[in-house]
XYZ file of C-alpha atoms in Angstrom:
324
model
C 0.000 0.000 0.000
C 1.325 3.424 -0.894
C 0.535 6.555 1.136
C -1.992 7.591 -1.517
C -4.102 4.438 -1.183
C -6.693 3.436 1.376
C -6.348 0.238 3.387
C -8.599 -1.613 0.961
C -6.414 -0.658 -2.002
C -8.699 1.993 -3.458
C -6.822 5.108 -4.560
C -6.914 8.042 -2.161
C -6.944 11.305 -4.061
C -6.378 14.543 -2.143
C -9.358 16.894 -2.194
C -7.995 20.182 -3.607
C -10.841 22.234 -2.148
C -10.443 20.761 1.348
C -6.664 21.139 1.136
C -7.025 24.780 0.169
C -9.268 25.485 3.155
C -6.922 23.676 5.544
C -3.846 25.456 4.160
C -5.536 28.761 4.889
C -6.666 27.719 8.378
C -3.202 26.456 9.326
C -1.249 29.415 7.958
C -1.292 31.327 11.288
C -0.003 28.175 12.997
C 2.805 27.980 10.444
C 3.720 31.618 11.083
C 3.739 31.081 14.851
C 5.945 28.040 14.506
C 8.364 29.853 12.214
C 8.825 32.465 14.938
C 9.267 29.722 17.543
C 11.752 27.852 15.354
C 13.862 30.908 14.573
C 14.033 31.738 18.276
C 15.557 28.358 19.186
C 17.429 27.160 16.081
C 21.201 27.332 16.180
C 22.903 28.349 12.948
C 26.139 26.529 12.208
C 28.775 26.292 9.502
C 29.416 22.986 7.724
C 33.116 23.681 7.269
C 33.637 23.839 11.042
C 32.803 20.135 11.383
C 35.194 18.789 8.732
C 38.739 17.631 9.658
C 40.429 19.307 6.696
C 43.920 18.444 7.967
C 43.215 14.785 7.233
C 42.645 15.463 3.536
C 44.983 14.922 0.606
C 44.776 15.164 -3.178
C 43.227 12.502 -5.362
C 44.917 11.177 -8.507
C 43.673 13.844 -10.904
C 45.688 16.454 -9.000
C 48.730 14.260 -8.563
C 47.704 12.412 -5.417
C 46.278 8.934 -4.915
C 42.757 7.721 -5.482
C 40.729 5.919 -2.830
C 41.556 2.319 -1.926
C 39.615 0.122 0.515
C 42.441 0.320 3.024
C 41.767 4.051 3.434
C 38.769 3.400 5.673
C 38.615 1.646 9.026
C 34.846 1.916 9.392
C 32.625 -1.142 9.708
C 30.748 -1.887 6.443
C 27.381 -1.323 8.164
C 28.504 2.116 9.351
C 29.683 3.003 5.846
C 26.311 1.857 4.520
C 24.514 4.091 7.031
C 26.657 7.101 6.112
C 26.012 6.581 2.403
C 22.254 6.096 2.860
C 22.023 9.165 5.098
C 23.980 11.341 2.676
C 22.138 10.219 -0.454
C 18.846 10.876 1.317
C 20.008 14.417 2.054
C 21.210 14.796 -1.546
C 17.674 14.424 -2.869
C 16.673 17.736 -1.282
C 15.697 19.383 -4.610
C 13.063 16.706 -5.121
C 11.651 17.142 -1.624
C 11.550 20.913 -2.090
C 9.584 20.445 -5.298
C 7.148 18.096 -3.574
C 6.623 20.539 -0.724
C 6.019 23.568 -2.896
C 3.644 21.553 -5.062
C 1.602 20.469 -2.046
C 1.975 23.350 0.410
C 2.439 26.216 -2.039
C 5.056 28.938 -2.378
C 3.112 31.773 -0.805
C 3.122 33.472 2.589
C 4.130 31.470 5.669
C 4.038 28.084 3.942
C 6.514 29.197 1.306
C 8.689 30.954 3.862
C 8.965 27.784 5.920
C 9.663 25.496 2.954
C 12.514 27.754 1.852
C 13.958 27.979 5.357
C 13.670 24.220 5.877
C 15.401 23.609 2.545
C 18.230 25.987 3.419
C 18.826 24.275 6.761
C 18.643 20.786 5.298
C 21.155 21.688 2.570
C 23.877 22.038 5.209
C 23.554 18.373 6.072
C 24.566 17.094 2.659
C 27.378 19.632 2.362
C 28.936 18.689 5.691
C 28.481 14.931 5.332
C 30.007 14.802 1.856
C 32.970 16.947 2.860
C 33.609 14.736 5.886
C 33.413 11.500 3.886
C 35.594 12.718 1.016
C 38.233 14.351 3.211
C 38.571 11.364 5.546
C 38.262 8.830 2.686
C 35.665 6.983 4.755
C 33.915 5.720 1.599
C 34.755 5.295 -2.075
C 34.039 8.765 -3.545
C 33.577 7.428 -7.096
C 30.985 4.896 -5.965
C 29.337 7.610 -3.872
C 29.043 9.928 -6.874
C 27.610 7.183 -9.070
C 25.025 6.413 -6.418
C 24.163 10.110 -6.077
C 23.552 10.464 -9.809
C 21.373 7.345 -9.911
C 19.377 8.323 -6.844
C 18.693 11.894 -7.885
C 17.892 10.812 -11.442
C 15.211 8.517 -10.031
C 13.443 11.505 -8.445
C 12.175 11.993 -4.914
C 9.830 9.023 -4.946
C 6.779 11.220 -5.263
C 4.832 13.363 -2.824
C 2.877 11.341 -0.246
C -0.441 12.945 -1.174
C -2.218 16.077 0.015
C -1.413 18.368 2.913
C -2.461 15.924 5.646
C -0.510 13.005 4.192
C 2.499 15.296 3.781
C 2.385 16.596 7.356
C 1.923 13.094 8.755
C 4.759 11.685 6.692
C 7.346 14.352 7.438
C 6.570 14.229 11.163
C 7.533 10.560 11.351
C 10.262 10.845 8.717
C 12.126 13.701 10.396
C 12.146 11.801 13.673
C 13.345 8.629 11.945
C 16.115 10.607 10.257
C 17.161 12.120 13.580
C 17.475 8.666 15.124
C 19.409 7.350 12.132
C 21.901 10.224 12.098
C 22.448 10.125 15.851
C 23.033 6.383 15.988
C 25.280 6.462 12.936
C 27.474 9.055 14.617
C 27.898 6.878 17.693
C 28.637 3.804 15.563
C 31.477 5.513 13.669
C 33.673 5.630 16.752
C 35.022 8.917 15.394
C 34.549 11.928 17.705
C 34.478 14.326 14.737
C 31.820 12.341 12.872
C 29.765 11.968 16.025
C 29.925 15.703 16.706
C 28.792 16.436 13.149
C 25.925 13.950 13.244
C 24.778 15.213 16.639
C 24.568 18.661 15.060
C 22.585 17.353 12.082
C 20.290 15.316 14.339
C 19.525 18.458 16.345
C 18.301 20.155 13.162
C 16.155 17.157 12.298
C 14.587 17.222 15.748
C 13.578 20.866 15.401
C 12.094 20.123 11.995
C 10.136 17.220 13.469
C 8.755 19.486 16.183
C 7.637 22.001 13.567
C 5.728 19.422 11.547
C 4.359 17.656 14.618
C 2.895 20.938 15.847
C 1.168 21.435 12.499
C -0.101 17.871 12.485
C -1.516 18.379 15.975
C -3.274 21.538 14.825
C -4.673 19.646 11.845
C -6.010 16.931 14.169
C -7.945 19.577 16.049
C -9.408 21.053 12.846
C -9.998 17.975 10.725
C -9.808 15.000 13.116
C -11.207 12.272 10.878
C -9.184 13.135 7.789
C -6.009 13.698 9.805
C -6.399 10.420 11.686
C -6.873 8.657 8.371
C -3.729 10.296 6.984
C -1.720 9.247 10.041
C -3.027 5.707 9.680
C -2.102 5.532 5.999
C 1.428 6.848 6.604
C 2.198 4.698 9.650
C 0.915 1.486 8.094
C 3.148 1.875 5.054
C 5.992 4.074 6.238
C 8.974 4.165 3.917
C 12.165 6.143 4.248
C 12.618 8.784 1.510
C 15.851 7.184 0.269
C 14.328 3.819 -0.575
C 14.869 4.241 -4.336
C 18.632 4.690 -4.039
C 20.866 1.884 -5.368
C 21.349 -1.008 -2.987
C 18.932 0.382 -0.419
C 17.486 -2.996 0.603
C 20.915 -4.537 1.227
C 22.198 -1.459 3.033
C 19.046 -1.292 5.166
C 19.529 -4.910 6.236
C 23.134 -4.170 7.235
C 22.060 -1.055 9.136
C 19.321 -2.966 10.959
C 21.615 -5.848 11.865
C 24.071 -3.328 13.355
C 21.282 -1.776 15.445
C 21.700 1.655 13.857
C 18.107 1.782 12.642
C 15.895 -1.266 12.952
C 12.309 -2.322 13.573
C 12.497 -2.039 17.389
C 13.881 1.497 17.100
C 11.213 2.401 14.565
C 8.537 1.184 16.962
C 9.967 2.543 20.225
C 11.634 5.768 19.119
C 9.594 6.927 16.131
C 6.051 5.567 15.871
C 5.070 5.420 19.524
C 6.483 8.803 20.665
C 4.518 10.638 17.954
C 1.316 8.697 18.590
C 1.619 9.283 22.336
C 2.272 13.007 21.963
C -0.733 13.433 19.696
C -2.843 11.179 21.945
C -3.865 9.352 18.801
C -5.043 6.186 20.512
C -6.974 8.079 23.207
C -8.697 10.745 21.093
C -12.449 11.124 21.333
C -14.976 12.910 19.172
C -14.063 11.063 15.988
C -16.512 10.147 13.267
C -16.773 6.668 11.733
C -13.813 7.160 9.380
C -11.564 8.524 12.100
C -12.558 5.811 14.552
C -11.881 3.123 11.958
C -8.460 4.641 11.255
C -7.640 4.729 14.951
C -8.643 1.082 15.355
C -6.408 0.196 12.406
C -3.538 2.034 14.106
C -4.101 0.277 17.417
C -3.991 -3.141 15.736
C -0.934 -2.152 13.732
C 1.156 -0.963 16.675
C 0.408 -4.180 18.537
C 1.590 -6.168 15.525
C 4.612 -3.892 15.108
C 5.630 -4.553 18.710
C 5.411 -8.303 18.118
C 7.416 -8.084 14.894
C 10.043 -5.922 16.609
C 10.446 -8.493 19.382
C 10.780 -11.274 16.804
C 13.410 -9.295 14.918
C 15.422 -8.739 18.093
C 15.328 -12.431 18.991
C 16.384 -13.525 15.513
C 19.192 -10.981 15.418
C 20.509 -12.203 18.759
C 20.405 -15.791 17.509
C 22.262 -14.828 14.335
C 24.917 -12.899 16.241
C 25.356 -15.797 18.643
C 25.871 -18.207 15.728
C 28.424 -15.864 14.196
C 30.278 -15.628 17.518
C 30.364 -19.428 17.842
C 31.737 -19.808 14.329
C 34.385 -17.155 14.986
C 35.567 -18.915 18.133
C 35.554 -22.411 16.620
């Protein structure tokens, strides 16, 4: 099921008239949250977080090109760094999706432009770090970037409510992924950089979560349905990059971002904050969506526990083989 389908497979088409009304009603909330965001956000410079002294020329300028021995990072950590960077690289596509759904005018446009400007720093800093430290193969990285961006953003998740629901969960998931990747590198510089990026992602999540909460108050049934549709088929924005499935499996096995983290640190915190499972005053559609969510989170918890048990068994087998 994609975010633009209902649970029975029928296509869900955004209602342009309803979206237009909701965009207008939420605009003061957007303006208030821009002021709040600008009062707490910390501007930073990507170049400050890059260990330039560790850099040297590549072959074109008389130096040496990358060889596998240049990196000491675990393959799963390299996979996480590549996935995180390529996801950030696709910013032009996300910007286009946002402006197409939320518009370019007034507070909505102001926020989209500010969000894009802040997000752009992430890709700049990550790429500089990886290329300077030779943590990954820069030729492979560039080929993956071209393929990923050529494939597009993956498409907007639907109308305004689907968009707000998706980015609320996605920004939190990205924060968790960046933060855990930084720790897994074992490099103090990389960890400091990814802590900084994760802090941005958290502020962006708060912005979108506040708007989603306001939408729940104004259009409870439609917003609950949008949350249901996004949660039941959540997909990270970088899923169409080359090798994503294999890299995701490596990342999950390393505990950087896995099903238990998705359940405990992403899905449940948002649902609890919005009081999704306790809300009253819903109509039939909203109540049905909430019941779907309740069943899903119970199943997600079971699947997360199963994943953890199987991972522990696999790691134990690997340890036994290594010691044999």
